[in-house]
Short mmCIF file of C-alpha atoms in Angstrom, two decimals:
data_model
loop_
_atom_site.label_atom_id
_atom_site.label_comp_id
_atom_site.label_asym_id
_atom_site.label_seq_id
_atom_site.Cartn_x
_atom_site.Cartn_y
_atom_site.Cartn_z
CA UNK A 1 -41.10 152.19 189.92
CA UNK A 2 -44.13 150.01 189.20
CA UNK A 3 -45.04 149.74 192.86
CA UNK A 4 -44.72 153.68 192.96
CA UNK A 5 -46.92 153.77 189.93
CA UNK A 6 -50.03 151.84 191.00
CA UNK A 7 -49.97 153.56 194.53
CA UNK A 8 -49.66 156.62 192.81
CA UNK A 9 -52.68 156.45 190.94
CA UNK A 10 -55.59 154.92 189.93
CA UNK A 11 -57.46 154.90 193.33
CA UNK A 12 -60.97 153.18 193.95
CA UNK A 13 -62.24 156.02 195.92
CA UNK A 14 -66.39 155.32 197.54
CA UNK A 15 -68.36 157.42 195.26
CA UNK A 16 -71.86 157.17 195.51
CA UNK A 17 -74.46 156.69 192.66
CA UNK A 18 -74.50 160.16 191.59
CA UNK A 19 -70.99 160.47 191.79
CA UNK A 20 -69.86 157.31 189.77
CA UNK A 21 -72.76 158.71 186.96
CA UNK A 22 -71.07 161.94 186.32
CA UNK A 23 -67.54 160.54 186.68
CA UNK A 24 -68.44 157.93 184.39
CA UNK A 25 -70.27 160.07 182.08
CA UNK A 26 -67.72 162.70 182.01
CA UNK A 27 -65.00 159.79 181.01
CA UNK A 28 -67.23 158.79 178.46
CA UNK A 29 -67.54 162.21 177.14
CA UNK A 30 -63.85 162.47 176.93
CA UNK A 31 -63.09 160.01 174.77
CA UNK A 32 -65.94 160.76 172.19
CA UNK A 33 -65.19 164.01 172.30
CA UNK A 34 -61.31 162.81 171.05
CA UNK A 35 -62.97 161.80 167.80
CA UNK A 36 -64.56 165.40 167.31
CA UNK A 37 -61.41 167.09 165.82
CA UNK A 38 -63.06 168.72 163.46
CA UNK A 39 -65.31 170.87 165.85
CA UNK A 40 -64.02 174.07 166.87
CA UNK A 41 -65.11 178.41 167.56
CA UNK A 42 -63.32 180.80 168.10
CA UNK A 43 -62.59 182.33 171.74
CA UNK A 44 -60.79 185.75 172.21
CA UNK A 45 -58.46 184.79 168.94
CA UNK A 46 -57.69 180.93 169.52
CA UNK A 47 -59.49 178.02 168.05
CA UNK A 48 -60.64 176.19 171.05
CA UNK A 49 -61.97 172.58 170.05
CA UNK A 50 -64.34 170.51 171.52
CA UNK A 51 -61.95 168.25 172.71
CA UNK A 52 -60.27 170.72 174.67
CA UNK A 53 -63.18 171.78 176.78
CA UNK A 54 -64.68 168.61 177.84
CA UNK A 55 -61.33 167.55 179.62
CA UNK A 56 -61.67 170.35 181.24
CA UNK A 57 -64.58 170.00 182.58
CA UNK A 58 -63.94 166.48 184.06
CA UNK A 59 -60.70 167.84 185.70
CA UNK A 60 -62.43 170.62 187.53
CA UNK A 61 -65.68 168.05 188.50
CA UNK A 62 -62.36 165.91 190.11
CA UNK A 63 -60.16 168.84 191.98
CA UNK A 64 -63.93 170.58 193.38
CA UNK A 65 -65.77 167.03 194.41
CA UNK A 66 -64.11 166.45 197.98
CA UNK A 67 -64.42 162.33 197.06
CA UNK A 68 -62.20 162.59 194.40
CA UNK A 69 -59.68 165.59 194.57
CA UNK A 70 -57.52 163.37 197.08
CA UNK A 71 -56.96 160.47 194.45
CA UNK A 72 -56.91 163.57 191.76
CA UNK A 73 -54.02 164.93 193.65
CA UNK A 74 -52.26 161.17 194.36
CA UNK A 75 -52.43 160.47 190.30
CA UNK A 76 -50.85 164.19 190.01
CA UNK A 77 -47.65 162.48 191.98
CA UNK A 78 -47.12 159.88 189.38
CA UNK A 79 -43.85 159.78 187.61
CA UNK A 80 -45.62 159.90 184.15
CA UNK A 81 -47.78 163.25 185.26
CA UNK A 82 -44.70 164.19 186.73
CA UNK A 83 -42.41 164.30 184.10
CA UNK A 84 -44.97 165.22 181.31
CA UNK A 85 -45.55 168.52 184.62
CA UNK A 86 -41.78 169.12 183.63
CA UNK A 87 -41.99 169.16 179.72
CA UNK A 88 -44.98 171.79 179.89
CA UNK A 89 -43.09 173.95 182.39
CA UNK A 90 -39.76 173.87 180.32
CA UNK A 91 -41.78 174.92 177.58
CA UNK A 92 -43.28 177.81 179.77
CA UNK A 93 -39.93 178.78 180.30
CA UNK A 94 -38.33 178.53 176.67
CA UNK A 95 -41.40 180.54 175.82
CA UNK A 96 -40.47 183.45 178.21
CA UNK A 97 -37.09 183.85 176.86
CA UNK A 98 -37.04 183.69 173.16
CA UNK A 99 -40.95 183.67 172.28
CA UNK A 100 -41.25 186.86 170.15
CA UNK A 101 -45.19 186.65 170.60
CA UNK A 102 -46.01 185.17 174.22
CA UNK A 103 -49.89 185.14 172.58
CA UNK A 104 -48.85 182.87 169.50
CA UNK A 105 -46.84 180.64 171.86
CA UNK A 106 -49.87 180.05 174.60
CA UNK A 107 -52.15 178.81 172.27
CA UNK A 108 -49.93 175.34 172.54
CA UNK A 109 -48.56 176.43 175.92
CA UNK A 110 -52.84 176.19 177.10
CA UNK A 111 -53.75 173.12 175.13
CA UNK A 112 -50.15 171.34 176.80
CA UNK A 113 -51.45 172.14 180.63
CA UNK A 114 -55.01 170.10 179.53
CA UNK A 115 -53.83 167.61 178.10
CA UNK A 116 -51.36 167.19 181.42
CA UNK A 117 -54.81 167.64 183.32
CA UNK A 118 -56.75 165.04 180.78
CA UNK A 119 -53.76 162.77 181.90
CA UNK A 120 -54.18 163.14 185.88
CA UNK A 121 -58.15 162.77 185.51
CA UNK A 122 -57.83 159.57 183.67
CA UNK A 123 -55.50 158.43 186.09
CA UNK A 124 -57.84 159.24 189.20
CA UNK A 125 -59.54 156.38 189.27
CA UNK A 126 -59.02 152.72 187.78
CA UNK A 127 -62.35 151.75 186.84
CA UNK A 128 -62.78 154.70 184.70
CA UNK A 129 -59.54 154.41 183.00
CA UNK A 130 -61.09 150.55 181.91
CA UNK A 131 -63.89 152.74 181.07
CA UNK A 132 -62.13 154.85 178.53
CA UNK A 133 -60.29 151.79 177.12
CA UNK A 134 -63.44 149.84 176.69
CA UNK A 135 -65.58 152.49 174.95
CA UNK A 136 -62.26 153.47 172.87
CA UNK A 137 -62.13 149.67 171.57
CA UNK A 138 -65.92 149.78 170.32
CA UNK A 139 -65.18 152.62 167.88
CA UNK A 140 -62.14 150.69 165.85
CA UNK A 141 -65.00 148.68 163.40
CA UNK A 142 -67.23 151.41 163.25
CA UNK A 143 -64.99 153.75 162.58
CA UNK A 144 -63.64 152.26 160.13
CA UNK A 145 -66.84 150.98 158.28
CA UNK A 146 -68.26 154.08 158.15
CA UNK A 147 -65.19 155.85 156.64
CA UNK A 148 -64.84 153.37 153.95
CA UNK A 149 -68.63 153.99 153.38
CA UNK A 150 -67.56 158.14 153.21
CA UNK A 151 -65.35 157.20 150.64
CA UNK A 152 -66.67 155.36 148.14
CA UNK A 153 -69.73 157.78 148.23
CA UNK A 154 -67.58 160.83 148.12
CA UNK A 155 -65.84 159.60 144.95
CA UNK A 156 -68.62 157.54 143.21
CA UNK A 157 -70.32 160.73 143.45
CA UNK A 158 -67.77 162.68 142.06
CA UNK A 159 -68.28 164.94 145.59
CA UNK A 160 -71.97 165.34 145.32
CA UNK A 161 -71.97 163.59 148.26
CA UNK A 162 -69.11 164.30 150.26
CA UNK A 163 -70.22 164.44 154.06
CA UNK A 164 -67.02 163.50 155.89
CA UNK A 165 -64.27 164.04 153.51
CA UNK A 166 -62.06 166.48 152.08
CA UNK A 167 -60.56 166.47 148.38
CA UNK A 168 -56.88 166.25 147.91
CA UNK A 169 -56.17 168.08 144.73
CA UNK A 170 -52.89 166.45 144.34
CA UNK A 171 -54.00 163.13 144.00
CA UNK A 172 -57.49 164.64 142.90
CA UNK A 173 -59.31 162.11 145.18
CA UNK A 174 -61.74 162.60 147.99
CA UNK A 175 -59.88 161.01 151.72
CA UNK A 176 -62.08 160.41 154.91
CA UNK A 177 -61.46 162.41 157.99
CA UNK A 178 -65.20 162.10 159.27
CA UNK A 179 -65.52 164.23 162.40
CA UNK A 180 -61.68 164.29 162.86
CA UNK A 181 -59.35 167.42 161.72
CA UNK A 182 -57.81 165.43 158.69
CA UNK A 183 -57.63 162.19 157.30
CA UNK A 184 -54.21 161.95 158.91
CA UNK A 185 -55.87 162.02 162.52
CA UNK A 186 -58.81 160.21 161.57
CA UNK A 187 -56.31 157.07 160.15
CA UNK A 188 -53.88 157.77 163.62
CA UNK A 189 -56.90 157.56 165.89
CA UNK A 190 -58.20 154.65 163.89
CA UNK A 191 -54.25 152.73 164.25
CA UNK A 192 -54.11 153.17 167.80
CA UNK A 193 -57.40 152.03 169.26
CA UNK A 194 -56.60 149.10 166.86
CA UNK A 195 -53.34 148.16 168.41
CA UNK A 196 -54.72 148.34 172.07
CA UNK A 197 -57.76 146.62 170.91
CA UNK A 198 -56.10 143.67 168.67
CA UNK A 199 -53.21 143.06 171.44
CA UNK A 200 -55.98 142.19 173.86
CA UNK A 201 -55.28 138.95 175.95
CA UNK A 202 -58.34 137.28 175.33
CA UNK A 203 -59.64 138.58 172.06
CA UNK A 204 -62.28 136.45 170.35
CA UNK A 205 -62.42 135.42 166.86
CA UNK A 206 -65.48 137.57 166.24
CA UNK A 207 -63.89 140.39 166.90
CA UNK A 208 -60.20 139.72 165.44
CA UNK A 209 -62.29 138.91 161.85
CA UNK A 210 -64.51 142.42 162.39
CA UNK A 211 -61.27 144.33 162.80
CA UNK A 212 -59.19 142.42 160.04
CA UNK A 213 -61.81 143.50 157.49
CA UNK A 214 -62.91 147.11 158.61
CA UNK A 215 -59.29 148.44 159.50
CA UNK A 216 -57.50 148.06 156.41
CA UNK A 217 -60.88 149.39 154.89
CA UNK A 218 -60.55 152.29 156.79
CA UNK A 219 -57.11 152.81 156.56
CA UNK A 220 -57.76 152.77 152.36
CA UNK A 221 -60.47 155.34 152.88
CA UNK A 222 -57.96 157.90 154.60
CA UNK A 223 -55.66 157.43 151.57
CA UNK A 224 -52.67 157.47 154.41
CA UNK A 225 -49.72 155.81 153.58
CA UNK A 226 -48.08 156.65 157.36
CA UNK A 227 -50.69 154.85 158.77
CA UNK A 228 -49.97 152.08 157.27
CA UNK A 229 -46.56 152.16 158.18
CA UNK A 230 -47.29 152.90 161.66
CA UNK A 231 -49.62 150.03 162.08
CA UNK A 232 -47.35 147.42 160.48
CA UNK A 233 -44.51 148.73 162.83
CA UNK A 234 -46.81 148.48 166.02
CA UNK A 235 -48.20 145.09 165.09
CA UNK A 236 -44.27 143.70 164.16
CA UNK A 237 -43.09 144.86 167.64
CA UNK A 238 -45.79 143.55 169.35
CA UNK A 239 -45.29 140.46 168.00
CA UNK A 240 -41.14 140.63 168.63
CA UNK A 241 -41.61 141.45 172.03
CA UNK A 242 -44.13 139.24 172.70
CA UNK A 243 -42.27 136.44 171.32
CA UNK A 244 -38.74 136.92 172.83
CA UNK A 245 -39.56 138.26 176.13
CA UNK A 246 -42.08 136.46 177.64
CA UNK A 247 -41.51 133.28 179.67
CA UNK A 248 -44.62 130.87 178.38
CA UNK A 249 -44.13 128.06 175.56
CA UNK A 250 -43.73 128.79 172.03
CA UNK A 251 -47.06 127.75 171.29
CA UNK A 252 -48.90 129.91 173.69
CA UNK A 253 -46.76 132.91 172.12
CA UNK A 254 -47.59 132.08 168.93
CA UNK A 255 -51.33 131.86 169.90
CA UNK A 256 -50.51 135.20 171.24
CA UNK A 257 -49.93 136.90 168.12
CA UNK A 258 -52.28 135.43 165.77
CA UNK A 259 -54.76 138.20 165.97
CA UNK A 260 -52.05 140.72 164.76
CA UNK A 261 -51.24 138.13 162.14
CA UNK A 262 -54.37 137.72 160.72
CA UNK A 263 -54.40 142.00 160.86
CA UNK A 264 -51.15 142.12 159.13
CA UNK A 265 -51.83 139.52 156.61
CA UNK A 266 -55.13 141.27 155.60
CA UNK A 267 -53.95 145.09 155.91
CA UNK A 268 -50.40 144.03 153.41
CA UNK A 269 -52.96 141.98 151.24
CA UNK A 270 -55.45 145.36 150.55
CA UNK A 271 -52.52 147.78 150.36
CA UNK A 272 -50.64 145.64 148.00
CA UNK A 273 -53.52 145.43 145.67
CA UNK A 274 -54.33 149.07 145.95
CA UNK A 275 -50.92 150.31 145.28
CA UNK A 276 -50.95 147.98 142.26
CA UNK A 277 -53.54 149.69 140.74
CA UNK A 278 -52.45 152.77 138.27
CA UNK A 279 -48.84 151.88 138.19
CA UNK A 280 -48.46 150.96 134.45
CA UNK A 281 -49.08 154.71 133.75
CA UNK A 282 -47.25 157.35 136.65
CA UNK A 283 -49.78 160.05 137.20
CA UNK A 284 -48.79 163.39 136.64
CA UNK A 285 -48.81 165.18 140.33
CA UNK A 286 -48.09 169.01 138.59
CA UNK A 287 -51.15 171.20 138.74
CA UNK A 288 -50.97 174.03 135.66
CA UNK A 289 -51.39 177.64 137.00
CA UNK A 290 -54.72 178.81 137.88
CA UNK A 291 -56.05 175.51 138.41
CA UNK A 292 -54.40 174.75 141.74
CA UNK A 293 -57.28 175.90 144.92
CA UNK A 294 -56.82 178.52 146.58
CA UNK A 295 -53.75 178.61 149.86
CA UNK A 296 -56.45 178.74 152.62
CA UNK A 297 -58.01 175.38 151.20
CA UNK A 298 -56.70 172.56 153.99
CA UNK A 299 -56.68 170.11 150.93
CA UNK A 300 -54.80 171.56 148.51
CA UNK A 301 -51.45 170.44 148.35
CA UNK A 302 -49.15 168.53 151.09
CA UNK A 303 -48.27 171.80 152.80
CA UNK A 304 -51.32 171.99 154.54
CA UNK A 305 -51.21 168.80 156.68
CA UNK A 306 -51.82 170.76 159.37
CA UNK A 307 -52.43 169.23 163.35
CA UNK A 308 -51.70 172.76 165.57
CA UNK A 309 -53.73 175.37 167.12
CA UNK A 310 -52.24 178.68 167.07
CA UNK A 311 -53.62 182.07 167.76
CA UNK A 312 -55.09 183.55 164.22
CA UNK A 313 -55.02 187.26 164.15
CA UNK A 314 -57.26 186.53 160.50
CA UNK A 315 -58.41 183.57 159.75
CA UNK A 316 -56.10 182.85 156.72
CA UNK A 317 -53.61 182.62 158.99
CA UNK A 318 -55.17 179.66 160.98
CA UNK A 319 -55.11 176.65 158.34
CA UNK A 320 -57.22 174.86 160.54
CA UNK A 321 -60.35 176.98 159.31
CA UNK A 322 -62.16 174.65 156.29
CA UNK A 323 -61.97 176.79 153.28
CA UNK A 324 -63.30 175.99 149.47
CA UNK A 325 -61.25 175.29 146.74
CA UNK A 326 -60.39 178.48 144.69
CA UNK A 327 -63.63 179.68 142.43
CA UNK A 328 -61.18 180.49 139.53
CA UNK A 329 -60.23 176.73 138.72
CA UNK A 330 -60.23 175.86 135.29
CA UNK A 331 -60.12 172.56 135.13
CA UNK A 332 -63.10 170.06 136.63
CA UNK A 333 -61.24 167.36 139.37
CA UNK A 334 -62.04 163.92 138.14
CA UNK A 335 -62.03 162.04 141.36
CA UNK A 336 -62.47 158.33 139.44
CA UNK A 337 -59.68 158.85 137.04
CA UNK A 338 -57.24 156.10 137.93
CA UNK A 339 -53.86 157.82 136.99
CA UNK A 340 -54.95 160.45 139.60
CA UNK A 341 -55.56 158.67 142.63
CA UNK A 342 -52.85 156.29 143.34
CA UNK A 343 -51.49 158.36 146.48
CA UNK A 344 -50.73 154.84 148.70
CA UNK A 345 -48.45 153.33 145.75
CA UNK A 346 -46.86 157.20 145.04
CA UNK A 347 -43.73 157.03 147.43
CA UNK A 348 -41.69 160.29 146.25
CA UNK A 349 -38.48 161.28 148.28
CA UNK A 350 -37.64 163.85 146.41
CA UNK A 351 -41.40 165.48 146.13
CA UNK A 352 -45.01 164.87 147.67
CA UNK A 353 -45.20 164.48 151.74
CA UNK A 354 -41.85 163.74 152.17
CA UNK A 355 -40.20 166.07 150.45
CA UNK A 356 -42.01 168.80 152.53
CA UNK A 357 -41.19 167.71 155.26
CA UNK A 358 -37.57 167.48 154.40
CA UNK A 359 -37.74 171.36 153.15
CA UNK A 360 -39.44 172.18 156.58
CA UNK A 361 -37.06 170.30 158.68
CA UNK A 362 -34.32 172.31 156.72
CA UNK A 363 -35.85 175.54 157.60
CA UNK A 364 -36.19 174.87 160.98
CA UNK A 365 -32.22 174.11 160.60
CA UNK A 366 -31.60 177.76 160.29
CA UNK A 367 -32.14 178.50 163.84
CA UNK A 368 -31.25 175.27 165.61
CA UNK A 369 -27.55 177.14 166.66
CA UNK A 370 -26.06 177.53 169.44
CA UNK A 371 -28.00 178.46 172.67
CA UNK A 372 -31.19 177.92 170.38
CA UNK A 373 -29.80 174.29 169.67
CA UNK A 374 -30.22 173.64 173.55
CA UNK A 375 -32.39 175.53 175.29
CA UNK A 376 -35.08 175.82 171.82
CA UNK A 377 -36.65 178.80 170.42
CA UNK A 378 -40.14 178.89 172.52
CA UNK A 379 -43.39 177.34 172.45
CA UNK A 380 -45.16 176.85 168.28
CA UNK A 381 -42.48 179.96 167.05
CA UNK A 382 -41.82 178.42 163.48
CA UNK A 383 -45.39 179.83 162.01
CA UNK A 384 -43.59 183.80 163.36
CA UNK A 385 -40.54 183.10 161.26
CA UNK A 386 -41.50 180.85 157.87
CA UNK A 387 -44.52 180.80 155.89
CA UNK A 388 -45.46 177.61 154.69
CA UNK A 389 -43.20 176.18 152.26
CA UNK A 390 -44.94 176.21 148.90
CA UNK A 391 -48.23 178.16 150.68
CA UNK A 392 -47.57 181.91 150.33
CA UNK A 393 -49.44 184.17 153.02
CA UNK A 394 -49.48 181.03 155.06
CA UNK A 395 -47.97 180.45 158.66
CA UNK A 396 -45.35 177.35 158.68
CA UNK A 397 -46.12 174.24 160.59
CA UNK A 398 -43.19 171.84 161.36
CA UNK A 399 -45.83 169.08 162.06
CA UNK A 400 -42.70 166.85 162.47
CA UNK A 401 -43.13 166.53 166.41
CA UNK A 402 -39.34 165.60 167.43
CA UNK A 403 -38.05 168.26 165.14
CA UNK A 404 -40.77 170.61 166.44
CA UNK A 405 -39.86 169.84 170.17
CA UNK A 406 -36.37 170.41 169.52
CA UNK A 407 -37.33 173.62 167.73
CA UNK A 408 -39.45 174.86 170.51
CA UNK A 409 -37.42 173.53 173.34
CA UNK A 410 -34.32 172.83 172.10
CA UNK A 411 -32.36 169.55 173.07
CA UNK A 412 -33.40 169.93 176.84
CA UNK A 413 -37.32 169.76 175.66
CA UNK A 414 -36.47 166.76 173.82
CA UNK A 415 -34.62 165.24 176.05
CA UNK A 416 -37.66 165.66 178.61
CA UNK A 417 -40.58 164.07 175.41
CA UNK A 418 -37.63 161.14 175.45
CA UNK A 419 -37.83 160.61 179.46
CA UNK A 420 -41.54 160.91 178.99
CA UNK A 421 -42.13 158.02 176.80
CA UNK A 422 -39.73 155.94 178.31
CA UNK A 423 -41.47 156.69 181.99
CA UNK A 424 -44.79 155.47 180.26
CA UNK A 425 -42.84 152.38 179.23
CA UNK A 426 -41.46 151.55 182.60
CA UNK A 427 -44.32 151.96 184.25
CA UNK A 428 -46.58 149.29 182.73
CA UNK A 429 -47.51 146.59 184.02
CA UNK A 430 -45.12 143.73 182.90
CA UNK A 431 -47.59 141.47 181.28
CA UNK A 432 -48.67 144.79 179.06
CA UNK A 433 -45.40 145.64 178.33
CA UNK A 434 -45.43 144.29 174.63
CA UNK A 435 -48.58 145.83 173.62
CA UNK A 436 -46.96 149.16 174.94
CA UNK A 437 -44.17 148.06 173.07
CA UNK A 438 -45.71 147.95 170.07
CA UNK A 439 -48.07 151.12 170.67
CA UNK A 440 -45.00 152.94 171.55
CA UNK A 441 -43.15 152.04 168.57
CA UNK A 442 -46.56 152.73 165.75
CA UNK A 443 -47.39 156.21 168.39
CA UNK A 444 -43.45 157.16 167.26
CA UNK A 445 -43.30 156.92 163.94
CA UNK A 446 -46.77 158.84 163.59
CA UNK A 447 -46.31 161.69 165.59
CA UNK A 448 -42.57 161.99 163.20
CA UNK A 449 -45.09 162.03 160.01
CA UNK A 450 -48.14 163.71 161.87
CA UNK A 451 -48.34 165.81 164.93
CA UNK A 452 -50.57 163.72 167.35
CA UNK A 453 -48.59 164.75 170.42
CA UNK A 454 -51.51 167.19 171.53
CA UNK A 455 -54.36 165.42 170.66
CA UNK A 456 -56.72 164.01 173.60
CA UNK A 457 -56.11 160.57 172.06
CA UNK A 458 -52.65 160.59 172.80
CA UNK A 459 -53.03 160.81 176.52
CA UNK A 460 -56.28 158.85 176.51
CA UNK A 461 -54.01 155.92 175.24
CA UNK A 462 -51.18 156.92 178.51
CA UNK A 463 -53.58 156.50 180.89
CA UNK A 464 -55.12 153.40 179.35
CA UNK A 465 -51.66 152.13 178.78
CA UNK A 466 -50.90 152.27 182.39
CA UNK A 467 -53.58 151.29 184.37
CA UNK A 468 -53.39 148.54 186.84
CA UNK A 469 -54.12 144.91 185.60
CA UNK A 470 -57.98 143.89 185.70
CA UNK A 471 -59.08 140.50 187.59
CA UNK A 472 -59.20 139.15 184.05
CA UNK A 473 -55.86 140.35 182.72
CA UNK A 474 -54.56 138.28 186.07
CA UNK A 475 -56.27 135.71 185.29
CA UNK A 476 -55.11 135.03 182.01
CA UNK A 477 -51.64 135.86 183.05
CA UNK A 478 -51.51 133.40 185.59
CA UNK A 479 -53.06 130.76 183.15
#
């Protein structure tokens, strides 16, 4: 498999100056574009975000420039391609049979065949998959920095100044999202470039400190208890794997690791004192009637944690639309009271997040039977038979993304996400394997908490993930 997977992709084609400029610039593109979430219009009834149409226009520079369409169509022939090729078209199909609005379902059905051609284009050619993963690593500190900075002006200010954030009227404190959809993605895309970028064989001290400090600053500012979960997961598998598979001395493994360490130590350290704080007096998470916001505002309670694009025959039916909280509140949101804003420490089972998402999984339930169990109900269907829980007048979003897959697709879609994540596995390169490991593992539990799956980072990290092994990489392998 791995000697299928390198020949398969990643070629090293002759491009000339030009060429490599726009390839390279293109790549580039891509992966800011990732960040820009937020950005969207509105094209014959479906939301169509930035990040959908620069792909795009890298995969059609690659398939119409007669230097790289060969290696375009090679990378197309990869397992991981491959398989991912079968998950869209089973959706396709799941969509033609039980779909009861083929225009609802191709709003997901559209964004699934770019991100399969985001893949393919990443995988063209190796030096611009190093690309990706190099200009990806440079955003983790500013990223972070600069949502932490969001933050504490948002709420200082009371939301005078509140470029970059959104309020969460629950915990009646202002979160960071910057230019991405939510402060869910913002933390995600923030946990994964970390991983990939702390894992590094050959990371320097500079940069282990300037990570150590921003990320769990960042992490604080998106008020996200997943991705602090997440990360912890991907950095304690990372370090597992790398200590118990690999065949160098104890000491070099534990040399390893100590970049994750110092991470760990540092992100458990901030959390622990933040979730501290408030404790002594439990806030009370009720809003009276008539103060709650209005149910098109994105921030107004845990049902709109919203990550899909669906077609919005008015916009109150797309909750990806920013709205203001209601006009009519009576009472005045106090972002620095204390007793208000302890979200990370507030871990309710039976309420909050995670109590949604237990009602939502439960409604799915209802038609997870019989042929439905297995073959799914068609392509983002939930929103055309449940409004939101809690959210009158407002489509449903599973946002859970096994339970959604095995909604849409039933156990056979699942069963093809399973063999996809398992081809990206096998197909590393060995001496990568634990950071894939370990980004596997954080990727997992996020996309159970937050929809990533269609996101341009998720496939940005594949093809990263999978490309072959730099001169360096060897060379520190071999060492």
């Amino acid at each position: 498999m791995k000697n299928v997977s390198i020949a398969a992709a990643y070629s090293a084609p002759s491009l000339s100056r030009r060429t490599r400029l726009v390839t390279f610039g293109l790549i580039v593109a891509v992966v800011i574009s990732s960040f820009l979430g937020r950005y969207d219009a509105e094209i014959a009834g479906f939301r169509v975000r930035v990040e959908q149409v620069v792909p795009l226009a890298l995969a059609a520079w690659m398939i119409m420039h007669p230097a790289l369409r060969p290696a375009f169509l090679r990378a197309l022939r990869h397992p991981v391609p491959l398989v991912f090729a079968a998950f869209v078209a089973w959706n396709v199909i799941s969509t033609l049979v039980f779909s009861p609005s083929l225009s609802w379902s191709s709003s997901i059905l559209i964004w699934l065949f770019i991100d399969l051609l985001l893949l393919v284009s990443l995988m063209t050619v190796a030096e611009g998959a190093d690309l990706a993963g190099r200009v990806g690593r440079w955003s983790v500190a500013p990223w972070a920095l600069v949502g932490f900075a969001a933050f504490v002006v948002a709420n200082l200010t009371r939301g005078q100044v509140a470029l970059g954030t959104d309020f969460d009227w629950l915990y009646e404190v202002y979160v960071t999202r910057l230019t991405a959809i939510e402060a869910n993605i913002y933390a995600s895309i923030l946990i994964f470039w970390t991983l990939l970028t702390i894992t590094r064989r050959g990371i320097g001290r500079w940069e282990t400190a300037a990570i150590a400090i921003a990320v769990p600053l960042g992490l604080v500012a998106s008020q996200t208890r997943t991705a602090v979960f997440s990360l912890v997961l991907g950095l304690g598998v990372f370090a597992l794997f790398t200590l118990f598979s690999t065949r160098s001395t104890w000491r070099t493994r534990f040399t390893r690791i100590l970049p994750t360490a110092i991470l760990g130590v540092t992100l458990v350290v901030t959390y622990g004192i933040v979730a501290a704080v408030g404790n002594a007096a439990p806030a009370d998470r009720t809003l009276p009637a008539g103060d709650a916001p209005s149910a098109s505002a994105p921030a107004a309670s845990p049902t709109q944690l919203v990550d899909d694009v669906t077609a919005s025959p008015s916009p109150s039916a797309d909750s990806s639309v920013p709205a203001s909280p209601a006009p009519q509140a009576t009472r005045i949101p106090d972002p620095t009271n204390p007793e208000q804003q302890n979200k990370i420490g507030d871990v309710d089972f039976q309420g909050g997040t995670i109590g949604f998402r237990l009602e939502v999984a439960g409604l799915a339930a209802q038609e997870m039977k019989g042929v439905n169990l297995w073959l799914g109900n068609g392509t983002n269907t939930f929103g055309l038979r449940h409004e939101q829980p809690g959210t009158p007048g407002v489509s449903g979003h599973i946002i859970m993304l096994p339970v959604q897959v095995l909604y849409d697709g039933g156990i056979v879609g699942l069963g093809l996400l399973v063999a996809l994540f398992v081809t990206v596995f096998v197909c590393v390169p060995r001496p990568r394997k634990p950071i894939a490991a370990g980004l596997l593992a954080s990727y997992a539990l996020s996309a159970t908490l937050t929809s990533m799956f269609w996101f341009a980072i998720t496939w940005i990290l594949i093809a990263v993930l999978l490309r072959p092994l730099t001169e360096d990489e060897r060379d520190l392998d071999r060492s």
